[in-house]
Coordinates of C-alpha atoms in Angstrom, one line a residue:
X1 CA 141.7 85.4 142.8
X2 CA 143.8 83.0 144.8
X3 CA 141.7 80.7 146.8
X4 CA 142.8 78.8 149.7
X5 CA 142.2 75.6 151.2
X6 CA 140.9 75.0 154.7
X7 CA 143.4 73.9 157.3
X8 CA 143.1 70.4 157.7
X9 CA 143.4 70.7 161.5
X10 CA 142.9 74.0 163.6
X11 CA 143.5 74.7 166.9
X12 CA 142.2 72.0 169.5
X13 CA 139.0 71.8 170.4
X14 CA 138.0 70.2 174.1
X15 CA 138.4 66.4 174.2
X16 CA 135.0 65.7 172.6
X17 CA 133.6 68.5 171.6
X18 CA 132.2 68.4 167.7
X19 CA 133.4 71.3 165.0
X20 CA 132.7 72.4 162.4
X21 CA 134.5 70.2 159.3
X22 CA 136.4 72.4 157.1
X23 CA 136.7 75.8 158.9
X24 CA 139.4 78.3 159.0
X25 CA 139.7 78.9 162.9
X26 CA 139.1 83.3 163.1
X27 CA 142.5 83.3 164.5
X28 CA 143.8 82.4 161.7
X29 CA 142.0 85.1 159.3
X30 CA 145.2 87.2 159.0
X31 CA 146.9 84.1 157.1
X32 CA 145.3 83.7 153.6
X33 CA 145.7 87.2 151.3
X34 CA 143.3 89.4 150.6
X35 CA 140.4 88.0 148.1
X36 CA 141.1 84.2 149.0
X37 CA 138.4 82.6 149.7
X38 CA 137.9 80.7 152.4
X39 CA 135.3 78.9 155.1
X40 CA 134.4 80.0 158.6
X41 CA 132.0 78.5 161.7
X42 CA 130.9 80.3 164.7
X43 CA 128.2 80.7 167.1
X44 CA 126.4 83.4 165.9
X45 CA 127.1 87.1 168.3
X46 CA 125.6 89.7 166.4
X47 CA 123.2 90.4 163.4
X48 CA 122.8 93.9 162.2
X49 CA 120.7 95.5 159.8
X50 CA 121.1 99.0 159.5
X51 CA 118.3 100.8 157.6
X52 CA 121.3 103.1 155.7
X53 CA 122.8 99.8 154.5
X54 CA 120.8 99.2 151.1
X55 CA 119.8 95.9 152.7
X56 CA 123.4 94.7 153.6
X57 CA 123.2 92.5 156.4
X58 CA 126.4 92.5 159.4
X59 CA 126.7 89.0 161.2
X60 CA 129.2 88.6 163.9
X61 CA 130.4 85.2 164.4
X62 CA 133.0 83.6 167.2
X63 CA 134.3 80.5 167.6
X64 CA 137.3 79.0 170.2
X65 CA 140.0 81.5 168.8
X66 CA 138.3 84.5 168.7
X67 CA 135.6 86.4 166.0
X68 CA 134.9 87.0 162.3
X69 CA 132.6 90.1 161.1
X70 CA 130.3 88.9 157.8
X71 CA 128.8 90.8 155.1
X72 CA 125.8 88.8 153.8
X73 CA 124.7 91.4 150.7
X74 CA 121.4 91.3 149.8
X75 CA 121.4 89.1 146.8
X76 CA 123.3 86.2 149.4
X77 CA 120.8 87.3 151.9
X78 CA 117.8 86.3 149.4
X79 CA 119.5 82.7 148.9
X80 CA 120.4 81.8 152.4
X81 CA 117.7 84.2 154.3
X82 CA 116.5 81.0 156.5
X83 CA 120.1 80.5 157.7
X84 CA 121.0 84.5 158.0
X85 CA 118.0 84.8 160.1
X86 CA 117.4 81.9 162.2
X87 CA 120.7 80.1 162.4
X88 CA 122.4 79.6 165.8
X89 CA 126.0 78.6 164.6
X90 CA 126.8 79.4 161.3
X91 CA 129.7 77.8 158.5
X92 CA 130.3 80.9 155.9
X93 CA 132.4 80.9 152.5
X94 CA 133.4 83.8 151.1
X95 CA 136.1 86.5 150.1
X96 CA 138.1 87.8 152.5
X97 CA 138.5 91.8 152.4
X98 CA 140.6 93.2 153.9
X99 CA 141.7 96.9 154.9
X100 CA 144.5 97.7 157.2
X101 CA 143.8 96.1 160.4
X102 CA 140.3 95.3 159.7
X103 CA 138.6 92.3 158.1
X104 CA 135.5 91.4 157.0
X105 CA 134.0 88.2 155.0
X106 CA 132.1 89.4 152.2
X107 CA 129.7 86.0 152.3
X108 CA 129.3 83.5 149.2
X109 CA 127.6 80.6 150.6
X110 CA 125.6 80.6 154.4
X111 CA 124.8 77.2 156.3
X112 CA 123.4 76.8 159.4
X113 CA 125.0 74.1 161.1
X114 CA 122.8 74.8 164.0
X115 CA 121.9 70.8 165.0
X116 CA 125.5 70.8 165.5
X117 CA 124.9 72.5 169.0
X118 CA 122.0 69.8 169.8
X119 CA 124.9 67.1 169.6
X120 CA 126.5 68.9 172.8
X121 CA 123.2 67.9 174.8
X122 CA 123.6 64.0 174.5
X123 CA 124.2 62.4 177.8
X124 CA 127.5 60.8 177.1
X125 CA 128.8 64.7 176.3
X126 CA 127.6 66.4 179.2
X127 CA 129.8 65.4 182.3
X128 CA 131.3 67.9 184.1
X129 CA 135.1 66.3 184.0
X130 CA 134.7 66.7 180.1
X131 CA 135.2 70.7 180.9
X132 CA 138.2 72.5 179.2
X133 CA 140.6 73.9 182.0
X134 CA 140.1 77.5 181.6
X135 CA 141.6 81.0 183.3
X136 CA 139.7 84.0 184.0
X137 CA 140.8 87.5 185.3
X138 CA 139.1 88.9 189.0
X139 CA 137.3 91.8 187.4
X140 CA 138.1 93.5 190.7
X141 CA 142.0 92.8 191.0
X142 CA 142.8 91.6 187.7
X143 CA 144.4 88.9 188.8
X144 CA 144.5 85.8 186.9
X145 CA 143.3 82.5 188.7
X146 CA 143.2 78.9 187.1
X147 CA 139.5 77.7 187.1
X148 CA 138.7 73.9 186.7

């Protein structure tokens, strides 16, 4: 299976802002072929465990560039089952599989790289001119409008 190497630098983050060493930025998921394997971090959207999945376990993860749906089988599930379950952001590795337009991340290897988020609440982090400018869309109008 090929494997492929995390970018060395993804997109930029805010001035400041930590991430996650080593992670293949979701937007660029459609890069590496299908079965490389490859690393991922993201604050953690969505967990799901169906009762007709035979204990397969559906994470969502998202990060600045967009998402990245996990499938944590259950033998994975077993290993990392602290990190599944109770981890705010999360760095996967695993195979990517993919089907058409759709792509999943059958999970290898979970860590929850949660105190990651705690380093956002120090003091010298938290001023307001360290925001990223951002735009946002009236729900109403749908006009867009630059927020600072």
């Amino acid at each position: 299976m090929p494997q492929t190497s995390a970018p060395t630098a993804g997109p930029p983050a805010p001035m400041g802002w930590p991430r996650p060493p080593a992670a293949v930025p979701a937007a660029w998921l459609d890069r590496p072929p299908n079965g490389a394997r490859v690393t991922v971090a993201g604050l953690v959207m969505l967990r799901q465990r169906p009762g007709t999945a035979k204990g397969v376990i559906f994470v969502t993860l998202e990060d600045e560039t967009g998402t990245c749906n996990v499938i944590v089988w259950r033998a994975i599930y077993e290993r990392f089952r602290r990190a599944v379950i109770a981890g705010r952001l999360l760095r996967v590795t695993g195979r990517i599989q993919r089907e058409g337009a759709v792509l999943h991340l059958l999970a290898e290897v979970v860590e929850d790289i949660s105190p990651m988020l705690d380093d956002l609440l120090r003091p010298e982090r938290c001023r307001a001119g360290d925001q990223p400018e951002t735009t946002y869309a009236d729900a109403r109008t749908g006009r867009v409008a630059d927020q600072k």
